[in-house]
Amino acid sequence: MPNHFEETFLSPEYKKMHGIAFGKMPRAIVLAGPTGVGKTVLSLQLAKIMGAEIVSCDSMQVYKGMDIGTAKPSILERNEIPHHLIDIREVKKPINVVEFFQEAKKATESIVSRNRIPIFVGGTGFYIQALIHGPPIGPPADANVRKLLHSDLERFSIEALYDRICKLDPEYAKDITPFDKHKILRALEIMAITHKKVSDFHPKKFSKGLELDFHCWFLSRSRKALYERIEQRCDQMIKIGFLEEMEDLVQKGLQTNVTASNAIGYRQALDFLHSKRTEEEFHDFIAKFKQKTRQYAKKQFTWFRKQKEFRWLDLEKYSQEAAIQAVLLDFERR
């Protein structure tokens, strides 16, 4: 990487200009992408060059002990580059998008007050959307209601729950697909809590987002290359102790947190731990773990294609150095 980037972004002059000088909003970078694409490596290199701090936008990395299955940056990496919104909750205490937004706001204000640059990194689109546009207006999540809805999901199907919305709130049903599990569960949760239709809350209306000039990037690879990385990643997670991590989390109350216990990998691991643990069941666990991770990556692609703020950066067409240079040049010019 050319030295002038380090000189530019680490200079006192640049840091002074980065703040709210001349009435301008401070700038920030968002690095989103599917699971396994390589967000962590690129973000760490970028943060070193810019003297930046990283804000995790992963809905599961907020929980203590969920380390291997969420591919958290290592302690060494976190000591080298300041990270925020990692390990801020005990695993049995759920977090919702409004609480996440509030924590992110506090972290960002701290970063900017020190004339540092925030880099938001993650693949949880709903959380990233909340940072940019503000969290959706509506009642906070209710763990008991959500637990009942997940029970219904296991007994019936996502299509059956969608049919329920069609009967209760046909206006809102037109705005979502029959397979959008997150929106379907959230809609039923809102109706159960408030006894009102979701459409009464103007679901497309958002509160105010963070006051930042966001430079948003979505990191991508070809499906074949990404799926190969996912296969290797899942195998490596199991090799370094994912199941042992899961056993420890169960002891700490993971199953009381419906969202966390149903996270990709953790749900499949939990099912295996409750089985007879035969060799056949072990191989079935691995296959389902990989399958669900691939499906999640596909959903991330689909979701971010609809987000107009994001420019796509193909990590197969660009080397790591070229990708970083593209992000830096954009940040420097805009």
Coordinates of C-alpha atoms in Angstrom, one line a residue:
M1 CA 0.0 0.0 0.0
P2 CA 1.4 3.4 -0.9
N3 CA 2.8 5.3 2.1
H4 CA 0.9 8.4 1.3
F5 CA -2.3 6.8 2.6
E6 CA -0.8 6.2 6.0
E7 CA 0.6 9.7 6.0
T8 CA -2.7 11.2 5.0
F9 CA -5.1 9.3 7.3
L10 CA -2.8 9.3 10.4
S11 CA -1.7 13.0 10.1
P12 CA -2.9 15.4 12.8
E13 CA -4.3 17.7 10.1
Y14 CA -6.5 15.0 8.7
K15 CA -7.8 13.9 12.0
K16 CA -8.7 17.5 12.9
M17 CA -10.6 17.9 9.6
H18 CA -12.4 14.6 10.1
G19 CA -14.4 15.9 13.0
I20 CA -17.4 18.2 12.8
A21 CA -15.3 21.1 11.5
F22 CA -16.9 23.5 9.1
G23 CA -20.3 22.1 9.9
K24 CA -19.7 18.8 8.1
M25 CA -20.9 15.5 9.4
P26 CA -18.0 13.1 10.4
R27 CA -17.4 10.4 7.9
A28 CA -17.7 6.6 8.4
I29 CA -17.1 3.5 6.5
V30 CA -19.5 0.5 6.4
L31 CA -18.0 -2.9 5.3
A32 CA -20.8 -5.4 4.9
G33 CA -20.9 -8.7 3.2
P34 CA -22.0 -12.3 3.5
T35 CA -20.6 -14.6 6.1
G36 CA -17.1 -15.9 5.2
V37 CA -16.4 -13.3 2.5
G38 CA -13.3 -11.8 4.3
K39 CA -14.7 -8.7 6.1
T40 CA -12.5 -9.1 9.2
V41 CA -9.2 -9.3 7.4
L42 CA -9.9 -6.3 5.2
S43 CA -11.4 -4.2 8.0
L44 CA -8.3 -4.8 10.2
Q45 CA -5.9 -3.7 7.5
L46 CA -8.0 -0.7 6.7
A47 CA -8.3 0.3 10.4
K48 CA -4.5 0.1 10.8
I49 CA -3.9 2.4 7.8
M50 CA -6.6 4.9 8.8
G51 CA -6.1 4.9 12.6
A52 CA -9.7 3.9 12.8
E53 CA -11.8 1.9 15.3
I54 CA -14.2 -1.0 14.4
V55 CA -17.8 -1.2 15.4
S56 CA -19.2 -4.8 15.0
C57 CA -22.6 -5.0 13.3
D58 CA -23.0 -8.7 14.0
S59 CA -26.1 -9.5 16.0
M60 CA -24.5 -12.5 17.7
Q61 CA -21.0 -11.1 18.4
V62 CA -22.6 -8.9 21.1
Y63 CA -22.8 -12.1 23.3
K64 CA -20.1 -13.2 25.6
G65 CA -18.9 -16.8 24.9
M66 CA -20.3 -16.9 21.3
D67 CA -16.8 -16.7 19.9
I68 CA -16.0 -19.6 17.5
G69 CA -19.4 -19.8 16.0
T70 CA -19.5 -16.1 15.2
A71 CA -15.9 -15.9 14.0
K72 CA -15.1 -13.1 16.4
P73 CA -11.9 -11.2 15.9
S74 CA -9.2 -12.7 18.2
I75 CA -8.2 -11.1 21.5
L76 CA -4.9 -10.2 19.8
E77 CA -6.7 -8.4 16.9
R78 CA -9.0 -6.6 19.3
N79 CA -6.0 -5.4 21.4
E80 CA -4.3 -4.1 18.3
I81 CA -7.4 -2.4 16.9
P82 CA -10.1 -1.1 19.2
H83 CA -13.4 -2.9 18.7
H84 CA -16.8 -2.0 19.9
L85 CA -20.1 -3.9 20.5
I86 CA -18.4 -7.2 21.0
D87 CA -19.0 -9.1 24.3
I88 CA -21.4 -6.5 25.7
R89 CA -24.2 -8.9 26.8
E90 CA -24.4 -12.2 28.7
V91 CA -25.7 -14.9 26.5
K92 CA -29.0 -15.3 28.4
K93 CA -29.9 -11.5 28.0
P94 CA -31.3 -10.8 24.5
I95 CA -30.6 -7.6 22.7
N96 CA -33.0 -6.0 20.2
V97 CA -32.3 -3.6 17.3
V98 CA -33.2 -0.5 19.3
E99 CA -30.8 -1.4 22.1
F100 CA -28.1 -2.2 19.6
F101 CA -28.6 1.2 17.9
Q102 CA -28.3 3.0 21.3
E103 CA -25.1 1.1 22.1
A104 CA -23.7 1.9 18.6
K105 CA -24.6 5.6 19.0
K106 CA -22.6 5.8 22.3
A107 CA -19.6 4.0 20.8
T108 CA -19.7 6.2 17.7
E109 CA -19.9 9.4 19.7
S110 CA -16.9 8.3 21.7
I111 CA -14.9 7.4 18.6
V112 CA -15.7 10.7 16.8
S113 CA -14.9 12.7 20.0
R114 CA -11.4 11.4 19.8
N115 CA -11.1 12.4 16.1
R116 CA -11.0 8.7 15.1
I117 CA -12.9 7.2 12.2
P118 CA -15.6 4.5 12.8
I119 CA -15.6 1.5 10.5
F120 CA -18.8 -0.5 10.8
V121 CA -18.3 -4.2 10.0
G122 CA -20.8 -7.0 9.7
G123 CA -23.4 -8.9 7.8
T124 CA -26.6 -8.3 9.9
G125 CA -28.4 -6.1 7.4
F126 CA -31.2 -5.1 9.8
Y127 CA -28.7 -3.7 12.3
I128 CA -26.8 -1.8 9.6
Q129 CA -30.0 -0.4 8.2
A130 CA -30.9 0.9 11.7
L131 CA -27.5 2.7 11.9
I132 CA -28.0 4.5 8.6
H133 CA -31.8 5.2 8.7
G134 CA -32.6 4.7 12.4
P135 CA -34.4 1.7 14.0
P136 CA -38.0 0.9 12.9
I137 CA -40.7 2.5 15.0
G138 CA -42.7 0.0 17.0
P139 CA -42.7 -1.8 20.4
P140 CA -39.5 -3.4 21.7
A141 CA -39.1 -7.1 21.3
D142 CA -40.7 -9.4 23.9
A143 CA -38.7 -12.6 24.7
N144 CA -41.7 -14.6 25.8
V145 CA -43.7 -13.7 22.8
R146 CA -40.8 -14.5 20.5
K147 CA -40.3 -17.9 22.2
L148 CA -44.0 -18.8 21.5
L149 CA -43.6 -17.7 17.9
H150 CA -40.5 -19.8 17.4
S151 CA -42.4 -22.7 18.9
D152 CA -45.2 -22.1 16.3
L153 CA -42.5 -22.0 13.6
E154 CA -41.2 -25.4 14.6
R155 CA -44.8 -26.9 14.8
F156 CA -46.1 -25.5 11.6
S157 CA -44.0 -23.6 8.9
I158 CA -43.0 -20.1 7.8
E159 CA -45.7 -20.2 5.1
A160 CA -48.4 -21.0 7.7
L161 CA -47.2 -18.0 9.8
Y162 CA -47.3 -15.8 6.7
D163 CA -50.9 -17.0 6.0
R164 CA -51.7 -15.8 9.5
I165 CA -50.4 -12.3 8.7
C166 CA -52.5 -12.4 5.4
K167 CA -55.6 -12.8 7.5
L168 CA -54.7 -10.4 10.3
D169 CA -53.1 -7.6 8.3
P170 CA -53.4 -8.1 4.5
E171 CA -52.1 -4.6 3.8
Y172 CA -48.7 -5.4 5.4
A173 CA -48.6 -8.9 4.0
K174 CA -48.4 -7.4 0.5
D175 CA -45.1 -5.7 1.5
I176 CA -43.3 -8.9 2.5
T177 CA -42.5 -12.3 1.0
P178 CA -43.9 -15.6 2.3
F179 CA -40.3 -16.6 3.2
D180 CA -39.0 -13.6 5.0
K181 CA -38.7 -15.2 8.5
H182 CA -37.5 -12.1 10.3
K183 CA -40.3 -9.8 9.1
I184 CA -43.0 -12.5 9.6
L185 CA -42.0 -13.2 13.2
R186 CA -41.6 -9.5 14.0
A187 CA -45.0 -8.7 12.5
L188 CA -46.7 -11.4 14.5
E189 CA -44.8 -10.2 17.6
I190 CA -45.9 -6.6 17.1
M191 CA -49.6 -7.7 16.7
A192 CA -49.4 -10.0 19.8
I193 CA -47.9 -7.2 22.0
T194 CA -50.0 -4.2 20.8
H195 CA -53.2 -5.9 19.5
K196 CA -52.8 -3.6 16.5
K197 CA -52.0 -4.3 12.9
V198 CA -48.4 -3.7 11.8
S199 CA -49.6 -1.4 9.0
D200 CA -50.9 0.9 11.8
F201 CA -47.3 1.5 12.8
H202 CA -46.2 2.6 9.3
P203 CA -43.6 -0.2 9.0
K204 CA -41.6 1.7 6.3
K205 CA -41.1 4.7 8.6
F206 CA -37.8 4.9 10.5
S207 CA -36.5 7.1 13.3
K208 CA -33.4 9.1 12.9
G209 CA -30.1 7.3 12.1
L210 CA -26.6 8.1 13.2
E211 CA -25.4 11.6 12.1
L212 CA -22.6 10.3 9.9
D213 CA -21.6 10.6 6.3
F214 CA -21.7 6.9 5.5
H215 CA -19.5 5.3 2.8
C216 CA -21.0 1.9 2.3
W217 CA -19.4 -1.1 0.7
F218 CA -20.7 -4.7 0.2
L219 CA -17.8 -7.2 -0.2
S220 CA -18.6 -10.1 -2.5
R221 CA -17.2 -13.2 -4.2
S222 CA -18.6 -15.7 -6.7
R223 CA -21.1 -18.1 -5.2
K224 CA -18.7 -21.1 -5.9
A225 CA -15.7 -19.4 -4.2
L226 CA -17.8 -18.2 -1.3
Y227 CA -19.4 -21.6 -0.7
E228 CA -15.9 -23.2 -0.7
R229 CA -14.8 -20.7 1.9
I230 CA -17.9 -21.5 4.0
E231 CA -17.2 -25.2 3.8
Q232 CA -13.6 -24.7 5.1
R233 CA -14.8 -22.2 7.7
C234 CA -17.4 -24.6 9.2
D235 CA -14.8 -27.5 9.3
Q236 CA -12.3 -25.2 11.0
M237 CA -14.8 -24.0 13.6
I238 CA -15.6 -27.6 14.6
K239 CA -11.9 -28.5 14.6
I240 CA -11.0 -25.7 17.1
G241 CA -13.8 -26.5 19.5
F242 CA -17.2 -25.1 18.4
L243 CA -19.1 -28.0 20.0
E244 CA -17.2 -27.5 23.3
E245 CA -18.1 -23.8 23.1
M246 CA -21.7 -24.8 22.6
E247 CA -21.7 -27.0 25.7
D248 CA -20.3 -24.2 27.8
L249 CA -23.0 -21.8 26.5
V250 CA -25.8 -24.2 27.3
Q251 CA -24.5 -24.2 30.9
K252 CA -24.6 -20.3 30.8
G253 CA -28.2 -20.2 29.8
L254 CA -28.1 -20.0 26.0
Q255 CA -31.4 -21.8 25.6
T256 CA -33.2 -19.0 27.5
N257 CA -32.2 -16.6 24.6
V258 CA -34.5 -17.7 21.7
T259 CA -32.6 -15.5 19.1
A260 CA -29.1 -16.7 20.1
S261 CA -30.0 -20.3 20.4
N262 CA -31.5 -20.3 16.9
A263 CA -28.5 -18.6 15.3
I264 CA -26.9 -20.3 12.4
G265 CA -24.6 -23.1 13.6
Y266 CA -25.7 -22.9 17.2
R267 CA -29.2 -24.3 16.4
Q268 CA -27.7 -27.2 14.6
A269 CA -25.1 -27.8 17.3
L270 CA -27.8 -27.7 20.0
D271 CA -29.8 -30.3 18.1
F272 CA -26.7 -32.5 17.9
L273 CA -25.9 -32.2 21.6
H274 CA -29.4 -33.3 22.4
S275 CA -29.1 -36.3 20.1
K276 CA -27.4 -39.7 20.8
R277 CA -24.3 -38.2 19.2
T278 CA -23.7 -41.1 16.8
E279 CA -21.3 -40.8 14.0
E280 CA -24.2 -40.5 11.5
E281 CA -25.8 -37.7 13.6
F282 CA -22.4 -35.9 13.7
H283 CA -22.1 -36.0 9.9
D284 CA -25.7 -34.8 9.7
F285 CA -24.9 -31.9 12.0
I286 CA -21.9 -30.9 9.8
A287 CA -24.0 -31.1 6.6
K288 CA -26.8 -29.0 8.1
F289 CA -24.4 -26.5 9.6
K290 CA -22.9 -25.9 6.2
Q291 CA -26.2 -25.9 4.4
K292 CA -27.8 -23.3 6.7
T293 CA -24.7 -21.1 6.5
R294 CA -24.8 -21.2 2.7
Q295 CA -28.5 -20.3 2.7
Y296 CA -27.8 -17.4 5.1
A297 CA -25.1 -16.1 2.8
K298 CA -27.5 -16.2 -0.1
K299 CA -30.1 -14.3 1.9
Q300 CA -27.5 -11.6 2.7
F301 CA -26.8 -11.2 -1.0
T302 CA -30.5 -10.8 -1.7
W303 CA -31.0 -8.3 1.1
F304 CA -28.1 -6.0 0.3
R305 CA -28.9 -5.9 -3.5
K306 CA -31.9 -3.8 -2.5
Q307 CA -29.9 -1.3 -0.5
K308 CA -29.1 1.6 -2.8
E309 CA -26.4 3.1 -0.5
F310 CA -24.0 0.2 -1.1
R311 CA -21.4 -0.2 -3.8
W312 CA -20.2 -3.7 -4.4
L313 CA -16.6 -4.8 -4.3
D314 CA -15.7 -8.2 -5.8
L315 CA -12.8 -9.6 -3.8
E316 CA -12.0 -12.0 -6.6
K317 CA -11.5 -9.2 -9.1
Y318 CA -9.7 -7.0 -6.7
S319 CA -6.6 -8.0 -4.7
Q320 CA -6.8 -7.1 -0.9
E321 CA -4.5 -4.1 -1.6
A322 CA -6.6 -2.9 -4.5
A323 CA -9.8 -3.2 -2.6
I324 CA -8.4 -1.2 0.3
Q325 CA -7.1 1.4 -2.1
A326 CA -10.5 1.7 -3.7
V327 CA -12.2 2.3 -0.3
L328 CA -9.5 4.8 0.8
L329 CA -9.6 6.8 -2.5
D330 CA -13.4 7.0 -2.2
F331 CA -13.2 8.1 1.4
E332 CA -10.5 10.7 0.6
R333 CA -12.4 12.3 -2.4
R334 CA -16.0 12.4 -1.2

